[in-house]
């Protein structure tokens, strides 16, 4: 439970031994704002419906960086209001945490929804359900540790109740839930760093009462997670992959005292991300929204319900220009790919789809060819649809099973509705464990 108190002498001693975590930030300069246009246009021109989940991510991103576009903001708020008023029982814990962050990112009338609909209380209940599921199913949450980190972050920032002891018990850096297969998940680790940093600050400020050993352990966890994140840094500066780099940057911004200056070249990472933007990497609204705050020098810890939104981008506004479709002379109107489903055995099909199709188009075409072998189901997430079952075999968090997307035998970093397929490509959906 949250209680105000003063740290004991031992706590003050621990405080003196723990890094101050002053932010080391690099951000896009004003003369380079034009290079962010593709991100902003993607968010502005996307169609937001009641079936899509990206509206929450985009609203949070725009609120956080202070870019004002009233028409877009109103559309996004309408979608979020619909979720709050009509679909809250269906929303996962992490999605609810994002809604709270988006509505409360700065002082505005929309933040009243948080209190009118008791969203903090509901998040506390959903987070407790995650903990209970872990206790009953070998440490496996209902969702995943990325969402659990969002839960803790939102509860911490908005004065909700959570157990610091349970945070310490479950968020040790060696926990299996930080890994997908044998691969450390950079965005999961980064979100955990943001959540743990918020908890640590609350302990230091005396907002939360806990055993002093918890404070020390949290600092140790942050340091270890930062080391794991930096271990995934590529030669070109990306951390993990293109889409995890923005959140990794946020984590590194708030943890600069946990690593040496020469461990990370922030400017190199920034330049590489800008190059990726120019090449169309962040083509979905969620991907664009997720990377934008770090490029503007912001982190989710900057969410502040007690101050107004302040523009970080001066007069920089979102373009309403419609995208221009360019057709390359002589380009193929259709392509052929090899598609397979692998469970205990492998099922093959050659599928022809229009040029420019995404992975999902291939799956839908194969399903029409043979529903028994290639039939599948999917659900919407903030990153777009994800595959929940193939041939009636369902993914399960408790069993740590999922449907993995591969090209040429290598896992894809993009989702089923984002990855653009190419002629002659070998695509596969594989039943896997993480």
Tab-separated table of C-alpha atoms in Angstrom:
chain	number	residue	atom	x	y	z
A	1	UNK	CA	0.000	0.000	0.000
A	2	UNK	CA	1.110	3.541	-0.715
A	3	UNK	CA	2.115	5.494	2.381
A	4	UNK	CA	4.173	8.629	2.793
A	5	UNK	CA	7.190	8.264	5.017
A	6	UNK	CA	10.733	9.435	5.448
A	7	UNK	CA	13.562	7.073	4.549
A	8	UNK	CA	15.459	5.703	7.494
A	9	UNK	CA	19.158	6.389	7.977
A	10	UNK	CA	19.890	3.078	6.234
A	11	UNK	CA	17.683	4.167	3.336
A	12	UNK	CA	19.543	7.452	3.023
A	13	UNK	CA	22.814	5.571	2.995
A	14	UNK	CA	21.526	3.321	0.213
A	15	UNK	CA	20.399	6.407	-1.674
A	16	UNK	CA	23.923	7.791	-1.569
A	17	UNK	CA	25.241	4.569	-3.102
A	18	UNK	CA	22.734	4.413	-5.962
A	19	UNK	CA	23.264	6.265	-9.278
A	20	UNK	CA	21.399	9.539	-9.555
A	21	UNK	CA	20.132	8.599	-13.015
A	22	UNK	CA	20.406	12.023	-14.565
A	23	UNK	CA	19.298	11.767	-18.171
A	24	UNK	CA	21.792	11.595	-21.008
A	25	UNK	CA	19.672	12.512	-24.020
A	26	UNK	CA	20.252	13.165	-27.696
A	27	UNK	CA	17.323	14.278	-29.807
A	28	UNK	CA	16.469	15.429	-33.304
A	29	UNK	CA	17.540	19.041	-33.830
A	30	UNK	CA	14.974	21.584	-34.993
A	31	UNK	CA	16.549	21.824	-38.438
A	32	UNK	CA	16.015	18.054	-38.822
A	33	UNK	CA	12.331	18.016	-37.820
A	34	UNK	CA	11.488	17.598	-41.493
A	35	UNK	CA	12.984	14.085	-41.282
A	36	UNK	CA	10.198	13.135	-38.874
A	37	UNK	CA	7.496	13.951	-41.428
A	38	UNK	CA	7.051	10.318	-42.536
A	39	UNK	CA	6.250	9.312	-38.941
A	40	UNK	CA	3.781	12.131	-38.471
A	41	UNK	CA	2.131	11.561	-41.849
A	42	UNK	CA	1.720	7.865	-41.054
A	43	UNK	CA	-0.040	8.704	-37.795
A	44	UNK	CA	-2.172	11.413	-39.393
A	45	UNK	CA	-3.238	9.507	-42.506
A	46	UNK	CA	-3.997	6.150	-40.911
A	47	UNK	CA	-7.590	5.052	-40.514
A	48	UNK	CA	-8.533	4.609	-36.862
A	49	UNK	CA	-11.570	2.413	-36.274
A	50	UNK	CA	-13.082	0.655	-33.297
A	51	UNK	CA	-11.375	-2.544	-34.427
A	52	UNK	CA	-7.872	-1.096	-34.393
A	53	UNK	CA	-5.779	-0.647	-31.256
A	54	UNK	CA	-3.220	1.882	-32.439
A	55	UNK	CA	-5.212	4.972	-31.406
A	56	UNK	CA	-4.019	4.697	-27.792
A	57	UNK	CA	-0.331	4.517	-28.763
A	58	UNK	CA	-0.613	7.449	-31.155
A	59	UNK	CA	-2.488	9.618	-28.648
A	60	UNK	CA	0.137	8.946	-25.975
A	61	UNK	CA	2.982	9.734	-28.371
A	62	UNK	CA	1.499	13.030	-29.567
A	63	UNK	CA	0.600	14.109	-26.029
A	64	UNK	CA	4.058	13.243	-24.770
A	65	UNK	CA	5.987	15.204	-27.396
A	66	UNK	CA	3.503	18.088	-27.373
A	67	UNK	CA	2.640	18.125	-31.078
A	68	UNK	CA	-0.761	19.724	-31.500
A	69	UNK	CA	-3.190	18.560	-34.178
A	70	UNK	CA	-6.715	19.000	-32.913
A	71	UNK	CA	-8.475	17.105	-35.696
A	72	UNK	CA	-6.313	14.018	-35.227
A	73	UNK	CA	-6.371	14.309	-31.451
A	74	UNK	CA	-10.167	14.439	-31.427
A	75	UNK	CA	-10.410	11.311	-33.590
A	76	UNK	CA	-8.036	9.464	-31.297
A	77	UNK	CA	-9.811	10.555	-28.123
A	78	UNK	CA	-13.136	9.375	-29.543
A	79	UNK	CA	-11.663	5.922	-30.122
A	80	UNK	CA	-10.157	5.802	-26.625
A	81	UNK	CA	-13.423	6.984	-25.062
A	82	UNK	CA	-15.277	4.203	-26.868
A	83	UNK	CA	-12.848	1.619	-25.452
A	84	UNK	CA	-13.213	3.044	-21.929
A	85	UNK	CA	-17.012	3.202	-22.025
A	86	UNK	CA	-17.831	0.041	-23.980
A	87	UNK	CA	-14.960	-2.443	-24.073
A	88	UNK	CA	-12.984	-2.054	-20.869
A	89	UNK	CA	-13.657	-5.593	-19.681
A	90	UNK	CA	-12.038	-6.940	-22.869
A	91	UNK	CA	-8.915	-4.803	-22.576
A	92	UNK	CA	-5.652	-6.386	-21.383
A	93	UNK	CA	-3.799	-4.949	-18.415
A	94	UNK	CA	-1.072	-3.369	-20.554
A	95	UNK	CA	-3.594	-1.779	-22.903
A	96	UNK	CA	-5.408	-0.269	-19.922
A	97	UNK	CA	-2.085	1.054	-18.611
A	98	UNK	CA	-1.429	2.724	-21.972
A	99	UNK	CA	-4.906	4.271	-21.902
A	100	UNK	CA	-4.199	5.771	-18.485
A	101	UNK	CA	-0.835	7.122	-19.665
A	102	UNK	CA	-2.394	8.597	-22.826
A	103	UNK	CA	-5.348	10.249	-21.057
A	104	UNK	CA	-3.197	11.551	-18.218
A	105	UNK	CA	-0.087	12.554	-20.136
A	106	UNK	CA	-0.759	16.210	-19.368
A	107	UNK	CA	-3.446	18.321	-17.748
A	108	UNK	CA	-6.521	18.222	-19.983
A	109	UNK	CA	-10.233	17.489	-19.758
A	110	UNK	CA	-9.793	13.920	-21.029
A	111	UNK	CA	-7.945	12.903	-17.862
A	112	UNK	CA	-11.301	12.986	-16.048
A	113	UNK	CA	-12.085	9.676	-17.773
A	114	UNK	CA	-9.396	8.079	-15.617
A	115	UNK	CA	-11.243	8.956	-12.438
A	116	UNK	CA	-14.844	8.903	-13.693
A	117	UNK	CA	-14.407	5.279	-14.796
A	118	UNK	CA	-12.086	4.258	-11.929
A	119	UNK	CA	-9.352	3.176	-14.334
A	120	UNK	CA	-6.646	3.057	-11.659
A	121	UNK	CA	-8.713	0.653	-9.544
A	122	UNK	CA	-9.427	-1.502	-12.595
A	123	UNK	CA	-5.722	-1.591	-13.482
A	124	UNK	CA	-4.869	-2.658	-9.929
A	125	UNK	CA	-7.309	-5.555	-10.325
A	126	UNK	CA	-5.949	-6.572	-13.727
A	127	UNK	CA	-2.387	-6.433	-12.438
A	128	UNK	CA	-3.345	-8.601	-9.458
A	129	UNK	CA	-4.887	-11.105	-11.888
A	130	UNK	CA	-1.555	-11.213	-13.735
A	131	UNK	CA	0.255	-11.965	-10.461
A	132	UNK	CA	-2.251	-14.672	-9.515
A	133	UNK	CA	-1.849	-16.320	-12.920
A	134	UNK	CA	1.933	-16.348	-12.468
A	135	UNK	CA	1.564	-17.964	-9.065
A	136	UNK	CA	-0.745	-20.635	-10.497
A	137	UNK	CA	1.014	-21.283	-13.826
A	138	UNK	CA	4.751	-21.571	-13.268
A	139	UNK	CA	5.472	-17.850	-13.405
A	140	UNK	CA	3.583	-17.193	-16.663
A	141	UNK	CA	1.460	-14.003	-16.707
A	142	UNK	CA	-1.866	-13.684	-18.496
A	143	UNK	CA	-0.149	-11.432	-21.035
A	144	UNK	CA	3.609	-10.802	-20.965
A	145	UNK	CA	6.263	-8.856	-19.080
A	146	UNK	CA	6.095	-5.913	-21.465
A	147	UNK	CA	2.484	-5.384	-20.391
A	148	UNK	CA	3.289	-6.024	-16.734
A	149	UNK	CA	5.960	-3.321	-16.904
A	150	UNK	CA	3.401	-0.916	-18.376
A	151	UNK	CA	1.068	-1.824	-15.501
A	152	UNK	CA	3.690	-0.979	-12.882
A	153	UNK	CA	4.675	2.219	-14.685
A	154	UNK	CA	1.095	3.509	-14.855
A	155	UNK	CA	0.329	2.541	-11.244
A	156	UNK	CA	3.550	4.205	-10.122
A	157	UNK	CA	2.959	7.449	-12.042
A	158	UNK	CA	-0.708	7.710	-11.045
A	159	UNK	CA	-0.371	6.713	-7.387
A	160	UNK	CA	-1.996	3.311	-7.683
A	161	UNK	CA	-1.379	0.476	-5.246
A	162	UNK	CA	1.142	-2.242	-6.008
A	163	UNK	CA	3.499	-4.411	-3.966
A	164	UNK	CA	7.127	-3.362	-4.196
A	165	UNK	CA	8.107	-6.744	-2.783
A	166	UNK	CA	6.279	-8.552	-5.609
A	167	UNK	CA	7.973	-6.272	-8.149
A	168	UNK	CA	11.334	-7.268	-6.698
A	169	UNK	CA	10.388	-10.940	-6.589
A	170	UNK	CA	9.148	-11.161	-10.165
A	171	UNK	CA	11.294	-8.669	-12.074
A	172	UNK	CA	14.709	-10.171	-11.484
A	173	UNK	CA	16.666	-9.792	-14.776
A	174	UNK	CA	17.108	-13.557	-15.104
A	175	UNK	CA	13.364	-14.164	-15.240
A	176	UNK	CA	12.401	-16.277	-18.271
A	177	UNK	CA	9.720	-13.755	-19.263
A	178	UNK	CA	12.384	-11.325	-20.491
A	179	UNK	CA	13.260	-13.851	-23.185
A	180	UNK	CA	11.515	-14.901	-26.364
A	181	UNK	CA	12.944	-18.277	-27.222
A	182	UNK	CA	16.550	-17.866	-26.145
A	183	UNK	CA	16.657	-14.228	-27.242
A	184	UNK	CA	16.524	-11.348	-24.754
A	185	UNK	CA	13.605	-9.068	-25.617
A	186	UNK	CA	14.994	-5.528	-25.772
A	187	UNK	CA	11.657	-3.724	-25.713
A	188	UNK	CA	10.498	-5.825	-22.733
A	189	UNK	CA	13.726	-5.080	-20.872
A	190	UNK	CA	13.493	-1.396	-21.753
A	191	UNK	CA	9.919	-1.064	-20.491
A	192	UNK	CA	10.955	-2.836	-17.284
A	193	UNK	CA	13.768	-0.302	-16.816
A	194	UNK	CA	11.276	2.567	-17.129
A	195	UNK	CA	8.908	0.917	-14.639
A	196	UNK	CA	11.654	0.044	-12.148
A	197	UNK	CA	13.105	3.557	-12.426
A	198	UNK	CA	9.704	5.025	-11.537
A	199	UNK	CA	9.382	2.676	-8.558
A	200	UNK	CA	12.907	3.523	-7.432
A	201	UNK	CA	12.204	7.253	-7.581
A	202	UNK	CA	9.027	6.739	-5.538
A	203	UNK	CA	11.014	4.873	-2.905
A	204	UNK	CA	13.710	7.536	-2.768
A	205	UNK	CA	11.133	10.328	-2.542
A	206	UNK	CA	9.384	8.559	0.314
A	207	UNK	CA	6.129	8.079	-1.612
A	208	UNK	CA	6.160	4.319	-1.053
A	209	UNK	CA	7.050	2.401	2.089
A	210	UNK	CA	9.205	-0.693	1.651
A	211	UNK	CA	12.127	-2.648	3.022
A	212	UNK	CA	15.420	-0.894	2.171
A	213	UNK	CA	16.718	-4.091	0.530
A	214	UNK	CA	14.058	-3.689	-2.155
A	215	UNK	CA	15.513	-0.319	-3.097
A	216	UNK	CA	18.964	-1.817	-3.430
A	217	UNK	CA	17.689	-4.780	-5.467
A	218	UNK	CA	15.775	-2.531	-7.874
A	219	UNK	CA	18.935	-0.547	-8.566
A	220	UNK	CA	20.818	-3.813	-9.202
A	221	UNK	CA	18.044	-4.964	-11.571
A	222	UNK	CA	18.178	-1.733	-13.572
A	223	UNK	CA	21.932	-2.022	-13.986
A	224	UNK	CA	21.684	-5.643	-15.138
A	225	UNK	CA	18.877	-4.926	-17.596
A	226	UNK	CA	20.811	-1.988	-19.063
A	227	UNK	CA	23.791	-4.284	-19.596
A	228	UNK	CA	21.555	-6.782	-21.400
A	229	UNK	CA	20.055	-4.032	-23.567
A	230	UNK	CA	23.478	-2.691	-24.542
A	231	UNK	CA	24.657	-6.228	-25.332
A	232	UNK	CA	22.034	-6.242	-28.112
A	233	UNK	CA	23.454	-3.085	-29.710
A	234	UNK	CA	24.323	-3.564	-33.393
A	235	UNK	CA	27.270	-2.042	-35.258
A	236	UNK	CA	24.993	0.510	-36.920
A	237	UNK	CA	23.614	1.654	-33.546
A	238	UNK	CA	20.255	-0.111	-33.601
A	239	UNK	CA	19.464	-1.888	-30.341
A	240	UNK	CA	17.741	-5.240	-30.715
A	241	UNK	CA	15.991	-4.429	-33.979
A	242	UNK	CA	14.595	-1.368	-35.717
A	243	UNK	CA	11.352	-1.454	-33.759
A	244	UNK	CA	12.794	-1.985	-30.269
A	245	UNK	CA	15.366	0.805	-30.599
A	246	UNK	CA	13.043	3.671	-29.618
A	247	UNK	CA	12.142	2.120	-26.279
A	248	UNK	CA	15.749	1.075	-25.697
A	249	UNK	CA	16.712	4.741	-26.164
A	250	UNK	CA	14.136	5.757	-23.549
A	251	UNK	CA	15.582	3.262	-21.069
A	252	UNK	CA	19.126	4.470	-21.724
A	253	UNK	CA	18.069	8.121	-21.379
A	254	UNK	CA	16.949	7.583	-17.776
A	255	UNK	CA	19.838	5.290	-16.830
A	256	UNK	CA	22.981	7.049	-18.010
A	257	UNK	CA	24.732	6.560	-14.659
A	258	UNK	CA	24.512	2.788	-15.101
A	259	UNK	CA	26.822	2.654	-18.114
A	260	UNK	CA	29.949	4.389	-19.400
A	261	UNK	CA	29.777	7.154	-21.964
A	262	UNK	CA	31.607	5.081	-24.563
A	263	UNK	CA	29.193	2.134	-24.120
A	264	UNK	CA	26.592	3.819	-26.315
A	265	UNK	CA	26.880	6.368	-29.111
A	266	UNK	CA	23.446	7.965	-28.881
A	267	UNK	CA	23.981	10.149	-31.938
A	268	UNK	CA	24.849	7.113	-34.080
A	269	UNK	CA	21.646	5.380	-32.990
A	270	UNK	CA	19.645	8.518	-33.701
A	271	UNK	CA	21.137	8.886	-37.189
A	272	UNK	CA	20.469	5.241	-38.042
A	273	UNK	CA	16.838	5.508	-36.922
A	274	UNK	CA	16.407	8.626	-39.078
A	275	UNK	CA	17.787	6.666	-42.027
A	276	UNK	CA	15.349	3.845	-41.291
A	277	UNK	CA	12.511	6.387	-41.273
A	278	UNK	CA	13.525	7.667	-44.711
A	279	UNK	CA	13.419	4.082	-45.992
A	280	UNK	CA	9.849	3.579	-44.795
A	281	UNK	CA	10.570	1.255	-41.864
A	282	UNK	CA	7.958	2.741	-39.511
A	283	UNK	CA	4.982	2.309	-41.814
A	284	UNK	CA	2.322	1.504	-39.202
A	285	UNK	CA	0.912	4.096	-36.773
A	286	UNK	CA	1.997	2.095	-33.719
A	287	UNK	CA	5.576	1.734	-34.985
A	288	UNK	CA	5.702	5.461	-35.751
A	289	UNK	CA	4.199	6.381	-32.376
A	290	UNK	CA	6.549	4.105	-30.468
A	291	UNK	CA	9.763	5.599	-31.844
A	292	UNK	CA	8.749	9.290	-31.906
A	293	UNK	CA	9.102	10.158	-28.169
A	294	UNK	CA	12.751	9.070	-27.981
A	295	UNK	CA	13.597	11.031	-31.130
A	296	UNK	CA	12.149	14.115	-29.435
A	297	UNK	CA	14.125	13.429	-26.235
A	298	UNK	CA	11.091	12.202	-24.276
A	299	UNK	CA	10.416	9.077	-22.206
A	300	UNK	CA	7.253	7.626	-20.671
A	301	UNK	CA	8.551	8.922	-17.335
A	302	UNK	CA	7.822	12.421	-18.663
A	303	UNK	CA	4.087	11.690	-18.409
A	304	UNK	CA	2.960	14.354	-15.946
A	305	UNK	CA	-0.697	14.691	-15.046
A	306	UNK	CA	0.002	17.909	-13.108
A	307	UNK	CA	1.297	20.075	-15.971
A	308	UNK	CA	-0.018	21.152	-19.355
A	309	UNK	CA	1.212	19.724	-22.639
A	310	UNK	CA	4.121	21.806	-23.863
A	311	UNK	CA	5.156	21.586	-27.486
A	312	UNK	CA	8.625	20.147	-27.873
A	313	UNK	CA	8.599	20.890	-31.564
A	314	UNK	CA	7.858	24.591	-31.762
A	315	UNK	CA	5.673	25.309	-34.780
A	316	UNK	CA	6.301	21.916	-36.358
A	317	UNK	CA	2.930	20.511	-37.404
A	318	UNK	CA	1.584	17.333	-38.931
A	319	UNK	CA	1.144	17.462	-42.669
A	320	UNK	CA	-2.296	16.639	-44.067
A	321	UNK	CA	-0.934	15.994	-47.533
A	322	UNK	CA	-2.197	12.731	-48.992
A	323	UNK	CA	0.451	10.109	-49.719
A	324	UNK	CA	1.575	9.785	-53.301
A	325	UNK	CA	1.653	6.295	-54.773
A	326	UNK	CA	4.578	5.773	-57.091
A	327	UNK	CA	4.439	2.990	-59.661
A	328	UNK	CA	7.765	1.811	-61.000
A	329	UNK	CA	7.727	1.254	-64.770
A	330	UNK	CA	7.834	-2.426	-65.621
A	331	UNK	CA	7.096	-3.550	-62.041
A	332	UNK	CA	5.342	-6.903	-61.618
A	333	UNK	CA	1.597	-6.789	-60.996
A	334	UNK	CA	1.741	-10.103	-59.091
A	335	UNK	CA	4.358	-12.241	-57.394
A	336	UNK	CA	4.673	-15.870	-56.346
A	337	UNK	CA	5.866	-16.989	-52.899
A	338	UNK	CA	6.372	-20.336	-51.186
A	339	UNK	CA	4.268	-20.556	-48.049
A	340	UNK	CA	4.347	-23.274	-45.396
A	341	UNK	CA	2.772	-24.128	-42.045
A	342	UNK	CA	4.991	-26.135	-39.717
A	343	UNK	CA	3.701	-28.010	-36.674
A	344	UNK	CA	4.922	-31.589	-36.307
A	345	UNK	CA	5.064	-31.814	-40.079
A	346	UNK	CA	5.235	-29.162	-42.769
A	347	UNK	CA	2.479	-28.222	-45.230
A	348	UNK	CA	3.437	-26.350	-48.414
A	349	UNK	CA	1.690	-24.163	-50.976
A	350	UNK	CA	2.752	-21.877	-53.776
A	351	UNK	CA	0.766	-18.668	-53.461
A	352	UNK	CA	0.340	-15.851	-55.975
A	353	UNK	CA	-0.508	-12.399	-54.590
A	354	UNK	CA	-0.388	-8.818	-55.911
A	355	UNK	CA	2.986	-7.096	-55.761
A	356	UNK	CA	3.276	-5.120	-52.518
A	357	UNK	CA	1.266	-7.655	-50.488
A	358	UNK	CA	2.005	-8.316	-46.821
A	359	UNK	CA	2.405	-11.639	-45.018
A	360	UNK	CA	-1.254	-11.604	-43.973
A	361	UNK	CA	-2.356	-11.423	-47.630
A	362	UNK	CA	-0.417	-14.630	-48.314
A	363	UNK	CA	-2.029	-16.393	-45.347
A	364	UNK	CA	-5.513	-15.314	-46.420
A	365	UNK	CA	-4.928	-16.487	-49.995
A	366	UNK	CA	-3.611	-19.862	-48.773
A	367	UNK	CA	-6.625	-20.200	-46.468
A	368	UNK	CA	-8.946	-19.809	-49.458
A	369	UNK	CA	-6.982	-22.523	-51.257
A	370	UNK	CA	-7.283	-25.025	-48.365
A	371	UNK	CA	-9.023	-23.996	-45.170
A	372	UNK	CA	-8.263	-27.292	-43.397
A	373	UNK	CA	-4.496	-26.967	-43.741
A	374	UNK	CA	-4.044	-23.186	-43.854
A	375	UNK	CA	-7.032	-21.954	-41.845
A	376	UNK	CA	-6.097	-19.497	-39.078
A	377	UNK	CA	-7.492	-16.999	-36.581
A	378	UNK	CA	-6.080	-13.694	-35.404
A	379	UNK	CA	-6.691	-10.916	-32.894
A	380	UNK	CA	-6.003	-7.198	-32.988
A	381	UNK	CA	-3.220	-5.703	-30.892
A	382	UNK	CA	-1.622	-2.258	-30.759
A	383	UNK	CA	0.894	-3.549	-33.315
A	384	UNK	CA	-1.860	-4.791	-35.602
A	385	UNK	CA	-3.230	-8.328	-35.894
A	386	UNK	CA	-1.340	-11.294	-34.508
A	387	UNK	CA	-1.926	-14.966	-35.230
A	388	UNK	CA	-3.726	-16.839	-32.442
A	389	UNK	CA	-4.299	-20.223	-34.091
A	390	UNK	CA	-3.562	-22.264	-37.208
A	391	UNK	CA	-5.320	-25.570	-37.964
A	392	UNK	CA	-7.227	-25.021	-34.712
A	393	UNK	CA	-4.033	-25.104	-32.631
A	394	UNK	CA	-4.101	-22.116	-30.280
A	395	UNK	CA	-1.194	-20.130	-28.874
A	396	UNK	CA	-1.077	-20.113	-25.062
A	397	UNK	CA	0.642	-17.785	-22.601
A	398	UNK	CA	0.485	-20.416	-19.885
A	399	UNK	CA	2.205	-22.958	-22.139
A	400	UNK	CA	4.479	-20.260	-23.625
A	401	UNK	CA	3.531	-21.247	-27.170
A	402	UNK	CA	3.014	-18.948	-30.162
A	403	UNK	CA	2.919	-18.835	-33.951
A	404	UNK	CA	6.259	-17.588	-35.267
A	405	UNK	CA	6.601	-15.820	-38.622
A	406	UNK	CA	9.735	-16.574	-40.658
A	407	UNK	CA	11.263	-15.732	-44.010
A	408	UNK	CA	14.041	-17.935	-45.331
A	409	UNK	CA	14.120	-19.683	-41.973
A	410	UNK	CA	14.775	-16.437	-40.065
A	411	UNK	CA	12.263	-14.892	-37.623
A	412	UNK	CA	10.698	-11.613	-38.733
A	413	UNK	CA	10.803	-8.470	-36.615
A	414	UNK	CA	7.669	-7.072	-38.281
A	415	UNK	CA	4.087	-8.192	-37.801
A	416	UNK	CA	1.863	-10.187	-40.120
A	417	UNK	CA	0.178	-7.043	-41.487
A	418	UNK	CA	3.407	-5.039	-41.837
A	419	UNK	CA	5.947	-7.321	-43.494
A	420	UNK	CA	5.915	-6.829	-47.283
A	421	UNK	CA	6.661	-10.075	-49.119
A	422	UNK	CA	8.858	-10.473	-52.207
A	423	UNK	CA	8.767	-12.633	-55.304
A	424	UNK	CA	10.199	-16.115	-54.754
A	425	UNK	CA	10.367	-15.709	-50.970
A	426	UNK	CA	10.078	-18.708	-48.632
A	427	UNK	CA	7.566	-17.795	-45.919
A	428	UNK	CA	6.674	-19.933	-42.936
A	429	UNK	CA	4.330	-19.932	-39.952
A	430	UNK	CA	5.825	-22.186	-37.273
A	431	UNK	CA	4.386	-23.533	-34.013
A	432	UNK	CA	6.995	-22.502	-31.448
A	433	UNK	CA	7.726	-22.164	-27.740
A	434	UNK	CA	9.346	-19.192	-26.025
